[in-house]
Amino acid sequence: MSLEQATAFAPASVGNVAIGFDILGFSVDAIGDRVTVRRTASPGVTIKAITGVAADLPLEAARNTAGRALLAMHEALAPGFGIEMSIEKGIPLGSGLGGSAASAVGAVVAANALLDTPLPRLELLKFAMQGEAVASGSMHVDNIAPSLYGGLVLTVGIDHPRVKQIPVPADVRAVIVHPHMFLGTREARAILSKSVPLSDFVWQTANLAGFISGCYTGDLDLLRASFEDVVIEPQRQALIPGFAAVRAAAMAAGALGCSISGAGPTMFAWSRADSAAAVRDAMVAAFAAREIGTDPWVVDIGTRGAFVEAA
Ligand code: HSE
């Protein structure tokens, strides 16, 4: 039975995962956005309120990531009722933790529960992608797909996306360290060179293939060897004060790899469970040495994606 009102939680996510620029990401359910939608008699999509850690966002639906995603869904389905939405932001703006994606995912997952015939997740993904385009100016899926599906997620294709949840070795944890600063995704994309030297292309391709292979086979040595972004990270690291020291500290503490979460400034590392706390503490200390405060988390990677909360 379809509902009058529904609330969905959509987790944060780490995009790129070093070697999969715009195509690979994993969910981080330590934080997330919560979106409530309600059927209304008036037509269209309206945003009633935005609260939480990033309340200063446009209330006009067409200019808001969640609003744009819902507008796309509403226009495609013409459900015969309007939708009013409230967004509770749990993900800081400009953190590199997929906040805009989570709002868009939360909106479409919640709205799906209002429909007489709910859509499969792949259809929701396409609507949520429209929202992401508002925030970053491009249709990338590396935050949308993990926030929606959960876990480590590879997405192949944009017009006809194929989504693959990649198994992560059970002993691996992710360390997430969010420095207290803002970095706009548009800005961090605008600085990227449009061309890649052939040798870097080969290196990065090998790393992505090695990383995915290491995940499927549980080969942590291969994961460690492949965990290096030779294309994007060198161009973006100057945007994050202390980047080199934080990365070096993580690796010295036993990380399998450490890089920028999405467009930054959040940094993440993967490590074995028994060294995750040491990696976290090392990264926090390296930021602190530059008088940069942080919020750190250690998380499992195989978590579920967005879900409708019980009423
Ligand atoms: N893949 C994107 C980027 C994620 O790195 O620009 C940002 O949302």
Short mmCIF file of C-alpha atoms and ligand atoms in Angstrom, two decimals:
data_model
loop_
_atom_site.label_atom_id
_atom_site.label_comp_id
_atom_site.label_asym_id
_atom_site.label_seq_id
_atom_site.Cartn_x
_atom_site.Cartn_y
_atom_site.Cartn_z
CA MET A 1 0.00 0.00 0.00
CA SER A 2 1.41 3.43 -0.88
CA LEU A 3 1.95 5.96 1.89
CA GLU A 4 0.88 9.57 2.50
CA GLN A 5 4.27 10.41 3.99
CA ALA A 6 7.67 8.72 4.11
CA THR A 7 11.16 9.43 5.44
CA ALA A 8 14.32 7.99 3.91
CA PHE A 9 17.88 7.97 5.23
CA ALA A 10 20.62 8.17 2.59
CA PRO A 11 24.24 7.61 3.68
CA ALA A 12 27.26 9.72 2.90
CA SER A 13 29.78 8.28 0.45
CA VAL A 14 33.40 8.43 -0.63
CA GLY A 15 33.66 9.03 -4.38
CA ASN A 16 36.52 7.99 -6.68
CA VAL A 17 38.15 5.67 -4.08
CA ALA A 18 41.49 6.94 -5.44
CA ILE A 19 41.52 4.99 -8.70
CA GLY A 20 37.94 5.11 -10.01
CA PHE A 21 37.37 8.77 -10.83
CA ASP A 22 33.64 9.39 -11.26
CA ILE A 23 32.77 5.66 -11.43
CA LEU A 24 33.64 4.06 -8.07
CA GLY A 25 32.46 4.93 -4.56
CA PHE A 26 31.52 3.43 -1.21
CA SER A 27 28.84 4.29 1.31
CA VAL A 28 29.59 5.71 4.77
CA ASP A 29 26.54 5.33 6.97
CA ALA A 30 28.09 7.01 10.02
CA ILE A 31 26.44 10.16 8.68
CA GLY A 32 23.73 10.84 6.12
CA ASP A 33 20.82 12.99 5.04
CA ARG A 34 17.20 12.36 5.98
CA VAL A 35 14.44 13.37 3.59
CA THR A 36 10.73 13.41 4.39
CA VAL A 37 8.18 13.64 1.59
CA ARG A 38 4.44 14.10 1.82
CA ARG A 39 1.67 13.86 -0.75
CA THR A 40 -0.07 17.18 -1.40
CA ALA A 41 -3.13 18.19 -3.39
CA SER A 42 -1.26 21.09 -5.00
CA PRO A 43 0.73 20.06 -8.08
CA GLY A 44 4.52 19.91 -8.47
CA VAL A 45 7.40 19.65 -6.03
CA THR A 46 7.98 22.05 -3.15
CA ILE A 47 10.64 22.20 -0.45
CA LYS A 48 9.18 23.08 2.92
CA ALA A 49 12.35 23.21 5.02
CA ILE A 50 16.05 22.42 5.09
CA THR A 51 17.54 21.84 8.54
CA GLY A 52 20.67 20.30 10.04
CA VAL A 53 24.36 20.94 9.40
CA ALA A 54 23.89 22.66 6.03
CA ALA A 55 20.63 24.58 6.13
CA ASP A 56 21.73 27.42 3.84
CA LEU A 57 20.65 25.76 0.58
CA PRO A 58 18.14 26.86 -2.08
CA LEU A 59 14.49 26.14 -1.29
CA GLU A 60 13.53 26.54 -4.93
CA ALA A 61 13.12 22.95 -6.16
CA ALA A 62 14.79 23.45 -9.56
CA ARG A 63 17.93 24.87 -7.92
CA ASN A 64 18.19 22.23 -5.20
CA THR A 65 19.78 18.80 -5.78
CA ALA A 66 17.01 16.89 -4.04
CA GLY A 67 14.39 19.14 -5.61
CA ARG A 68 15.76 18.63 -9.11
CA ALA A 69 15.85 14.84 -8.63
CA LEU A 70 12.23 14.84 -7.44
CA LEU A 71 11.16 17.14 -10.27
CA ALA A 72 12.69 14.72 -12.78
CA MET A 73 10.85 11.83 -11.12
CA HIS A 74 7.58 13.74 -10.86
CA GLU A 75 7.68 14.87 -14.49
CA ALA A 76 8.44 11.36 -15.73
CA LEU A 77 5.78 9.61 -13.65
CA ALA A 78 3.02 12.25 -13.34
CA PRO A 79 1.73 10.53 -10.18
CA GLY A 80 -1.43 12.65 -9.87
CA PHE A 81 -0.37 14.33 -6.62
CA GLY A 82 2.16 16.94 -5.58
CA ILE A 83 5.11 16.31 -3.27
CA GLU A 84 6.27 18.46 -0.38
CA MET A 85 9.73 17.69 0.96
CA SER A 86 11.74 18.48 4.10
CA ILE A 87 15.48 17.81 4.17
CA GLU A 88 17.55 17.24 7.31
CA LYS A 89 21.20 17.56 6.34
CA GLY A 90 23.60 15.35 8.26
CA ILE A 91 26.45 15.73 5.76
CA PRO A 92 28.41 19.00 5.81
CA LEU A 93 28.37 21.05 2.62
CA GLY A 94 31.57 21.01 0.54
CA SER A 95 33.04 18.15 2.56
CA GLY A 96 33.62 15.65 -0.25
CA LEU A 97 31.31 13.15 1.43
CA GLY A 98 28.57 13.09 -1.17
CA GLY A 99 26.09 15.41 0.56
CA SER A 100 24.31 16.53 -2.58
CA ALA A 101 24.06 12.94 -3.78
CA ALA A 102 22.62 11.78 -0.45
CA SER A 103 19.91 14.44 -0.52
CA ALA A 104 18.94 13.48 -4.07
CA VAL A 105 18.97 9.77 -3.22
CA GLY A 106 16.99 10.30 -0.01
CA ALA A 107 14.38 12.30 -1.93
CA VAL A 108 13.77 9.69 -4.63
CA VAL A 109 13.83 6.76 -2.20
CA ALA A 110 11.32 8.47 0.08
CA ALA A 111 9.10 9.53 -2.85
CA ASN A 112 9.21 5.97 -4.20
CA ALA A 113 7.38 4.84 -1.07
CA LEU A 114 4.49 7.19 -1.98
CA LEU A 115 3.95 5.48 -5.34
CA ASP A 116 1.32 2.81 -5.93
CA THR A 117 3.90 0.91 -7.97
CA PRO A 118 7.40 1.62 -6.64
CA LEU A 119 10.27 1.73 -9.12
CA PRO A 120 13.40 -0.46 -9.06
CA ARG A 121 16.58 1.18 -7.74
CA LEU A 122 18.11 1.56 -11.19
CA GLU A 123 15.27 3.89 -12.21
CA LEU A 124 15.72 5.89 -9.02
CA LEU A 125 19.43 6.20 -9.81
CA LYS A 126 18.66 7.96 -13.09
CA PHE A 127 16.44 10.54 -11.37
CA ALA A 128 18.94 11.13 -8.57
CA MET A 129 21.66 11.74 -11.19
CA GLN A 130 19.68 14.75 -12.43
CA GLY A 131 19.98 16.24 -8.96
CA GLU A 132 23.71 15.69 -8.74
CA ALA A 133 24.15 17.66 -11.95
CA VAL A 134 22.80 20.77 -10.18
CA ALA A 135 25.48 20.57 -7.51
CA SER A 136 28.58 19.78 -9.50
CA GLY A 137 27.67 20.67 -13.07
CA SER A 138 28.25 17.12 -14.29
CA MET A 139 26.43 13.79 -14.29
CA HIS A 140 28.78 11.66 -12.24
CA VAL A 141 27.45 8.70 -10.32
CA ASP A 142 30.21 7.74 -7.91
CA ASN A 143 28.36 9.18 -4.90
CA ILE A 144 24.78 8.55 -6.05
CA ALA A 145 25.24 4.82 -6.69
CA PRO A 146 26.83 3.86 -3.33
CA SER A 147 24.42 6.08 -1.37
CA LEU A 148 21.53 4.31 -3.11
CA TYR A 149 22.86 0.72 -3.21
CA GLY A 150 25.31 0.61 -0.27
CA GLY A 151 28.83 -0.78 -0.04
CA LEU A 152 31.54 -0.40 -2.68
CA VAL A 153 29.81 0.31 -5.98
CA LEU A 154 31.08 0.52 -9.56
CA THR A 155 28.86 2.19 -12.16
CA VAL A 156 29.49 1.61 -15.86
CA GLY A 157 27.76 4.02 -18.25
CA ILE A 158 25.72 7.17 -17.79
CA ASP A 159 22.78 6.90 -20.23
CA HIS A 160 22.30 3.19 -19.46
CA PRO A 161 24.13 2.76 -16.17
CA ARG A 162 25.09 -0.70 -15.00
CA VAL A 163 25.64 -0.85 -11.27
CA LYS A 164 27.85 -3.47 -9.67
CA GLN A 165 28.33 -3.92 -5.92
CA ILE A 166 31.92 -5.06 -5.42
CA PRO A 167 32.73 -7.33 -2.46
CA VAL A 168 35.20 -5.86 0.04
CA PRO A 169 37.49 -8.21 2.02
CA ALA A 170 35.92 -8.74 5.46
CA ASP A 171 39.00 -7.57 7.37
CA VAL A 172 39.09 -4.15 5.66
CA ARG A 173 37.78 -0.97 7.30
CA ALA A 174 37.56 2.56 5.99
CA VAL A 175 38.91 5.52 7.94
CA ILE A 176 37.29 8.84 7.10
CA VAL A 177 38.74 12.13 8.32
CA HIS A 178 36.80 15.31 7.59
CA PRO A 179 38.87 18.48 8.13
CA HIS A 180 36.84 21.51 9.11
CA MET A 181 37.01 23.39 5.85
CA PHE A 182 34.86 23.85 2.74
CA LEU A 183 35.85 22.85 -0.78
CA GLY A 184 33.40 23.28 -3.66
CA THR A 185 33.07 20.36 -6.07
CA ARG A 186 32.79 22.69 -9.06
CA GLU A 187 36.05 24.37 -8.09
CA ALA A 188 37.83 21.06 -7.54
CA ARG A 189 36.64 19.83 -10.96
CA ALA A 190 37.46 23.06 -12.76
CA ILE A 191 41.19 22.76 -12.02
CA LEU A 192 41.50 19.32 -13.63
CA SER A 193 43.39 18.98 -16.88
CA LYS A 194 41.27 17.73 -19.78
CA SER A 195 44.00 15.39 -21.03
CA VAL A 196 45.98 12.57 -19.43
CA PRO A 197 49.46 11.42 -20.50
CA LEU A 198 49.34 7.96 -22.04
CA SER A 199 51.70 6.50 -19.42
CA ASP A 200 49.44 7.77 -16.59
CA PHE A 201 46.42 6.33 -18.37
CA VAL A 202 48.10 2.90 -18.45
CA TRP A 203 49.15 3.18 -14.80
CA GLN A 204 45.72 4.28 -13.58
CA THR A 205 43.96 1.60 -15.63
CA ALA A 206 46.22 -1.07 -14.14
CA ASN A 207 45.52 0.27 -10.66
CA LEU A 208 41.75 0.21 -11.13
CA ALA A 209 41.87 -3.32 -12.52
CA GLY A 210 44.21 -4.43 -9.73
CA PHE A 211 42.05 -2.82 -7.07
CA ILE A 212 38.83 -4.47 -8.28
CA SER A 213 40.61 -7.79 -8.71
CA GLY A 214 42.09 -7.48 -5.19
CA CYS A 215 38.60 -6.87 -3.79
CA TYR A 216 37.14 -9.94 -5.47
CA THR A 217 40.03 -12.21 -4.48
CA GLY A 218 40.70 -10.79 -1.01
CA ASP A 219 44.28 -10.03 -2.05
CA LEU A 220 45.26 -7.19 0.29
CA ASP A 221 48.76 -7.05 -1.12
CA LEU A 222 47.34 -6.33 -4.59
CA LEU A 223 44.95 -3.80 -3.07
CA ARG A 224 47.85 -1.98 -1.44
CA ALA A 225 49.91 -2.01 -4.65
CA SER A 226 46.98 -0.68 -6.72
CA PHE A 227 45.75 1.95 -4.27
CA GLU A 228 47.29 4.98 -5.95
CA ASP A 229 45.66 7.73 -7.98
CA VAL A 230 48.28 9.01 -10.42
CA VAL A 231 45.89 11.27 -12.39
CA ILE A 232 43.50 13.28 -10.19
CA GLU A 233 45.16 13.36 -6.77
CA PRO A 234 48.37 15.06 -7.94
CA GLN A 235 46.26 17.88 -9.39
CA ARG A 236 43.99 18.32 -6.37
CA GLN A 237 46.24 17.77 -3.40
CA ALA A 238 47.28 21.43 -3.20
CA LEU A 239 43.64 22.26 -2.34
CA ILE A 240 43.97 20.35 0.95
CA PRO A 241 46.40 21.85 3.50
CA GLY A 242 48.51 19.07 4.98
CA PHE A 243 47.53 16.51 2.34
CA ALA A 244 51.00 14.96 1.95
CA ALA A 245 51.58 14.75 5.71
CA VAL A 246 48.17 13.20 6.35
CA ARG A 247 48.67 10.61 3.62
CA ALA A 248 52.19 9.79 4.82
CA ALA A 249 50.93 9.43 8.41
CA ALA A 250 48.18 7.05 7.33
CA MET A 251 50.59 4.89 5.34
CA ALA A 252 53.14 4.84 8.18
CA ALA A 253 50.37 3.67 10.53
CA GLY A 254 49.64 0.69 8.27
CA ALA A 255 47.03 1.90 5.79
CA LEU A 256 46.51 -0.06 2.56
CA GLY A 257 46.01 3.26 0.81
CA CYS A 258 44.97 6.85 1.51
CA SER A 259 43.54 9.47 -0.81
CA ILE A 260 41.00 12.27 -1.22
CA SER A 261 37.33 11.50 -0.61
CA GLY A 262 35.53 12.63 -3.77
CA ALA A 263 36.50 16.20 -4.55
CA GLY A 264 37.83 16.71 -0.98
CA PRO A 265 38.77 18.08 1.47
CA THR A 266 37.83 14.92 3.43
CA MET A 267 40.52 12.25 3.23
CA PHE A 268 40.00 8.52 3.59
CA ALA A 269 42.12 5.43 4.05
CA TRP A 270 41.53 1.71 3.95
CA SER A 271 43.26 -0.53 6.45
CA ARG A 272 43.00 -3.86 8.17
CA ALA A 273 40.60 -3.73 11.12
CA ASP A 274 43.40 -4.08 13.67
CA SER A 275 45.25 -0.98 12.44
CA ALA A 276 42.21 1.25 11.66
CA ALA A 277 42.31 3.14 14.98
CA ALA A 278 46.04 3.85 14.59
CA VAL A 279 45.50 5.08 11.01
CA ARG A 280 42.66 7.33 12.17
CA ASP A 281 44.71 8.78 15.02
CA ALA A 282 47.71 9.38 12.73
CA MET A 283 45.58 11.25 10.18
CA VAL A 284 43.86 13.34 12.85
CA ALA A 285 47.24 14.21 14.40
CA ALA A 286 48.68 15.26 11.03
CA PHE A 287 45.78 17.65 10.44
CA ALA A 288 46.02 18.87 14.05
CA ALA A 289 49.72 19.67 13.53
CA ARG A 290 48.45 22.28 11.03
CA GLU A 291 45.82 23.45 13.50
CA ILE A 292 43.04 21.91 11.44
CA GLY A 293 40.24 20.33 13.47
CA THR A 294 38.63 17.14 12.16
CA ASP A 295 35.74 14.71 12.53
CA PRO A 296 37.03 11.13 12.14
CA TRP A 297 35.15 7.86 11.65
CA VAL A 298 36.13 4.21 11.26
CA VAL A 299 33.46 2.33 9.30
CA ASP A 300 32.61 -1.00 7.73
CA ILE A 301 32.35 -0.72 3.97
CA GLY A 302 29.70 -3.33 3.30
CA THR A 303 26.79 -1.33 4.64
CA ARG A 304 23.34 -1.01 3.11
CA GLY A 305 22.29 1.92 1.02
CA ALA A 306 19.40 4.35 1.44
CA PHE A 307 16.26 3.01 3.09
CA VAL A 308 12.81 4.13 4.12
CA GLU A 309 12.54 4.50 7.86
CA ALA A 310 9.71 2.84 9.74
CA ALA A 311 6.89 5.31 10.41
N1 HSE B 1 33.97 12.13 -8.68
C1 HSE B 1 33.62 13.44 -8.25
C2 HSE B 1 34.86 14.31 -8.27
C3 HSE B 1 33.04 13.38 -6.88
O1 HSE B 1 35.90 13.85 -7.81
O2 HSE B 1 34.78 15.44 -8.74
C4 HSE B 1 32.65 14.72 -6.36
O3 HSE B 1 31.34 14.73 -5.98
#
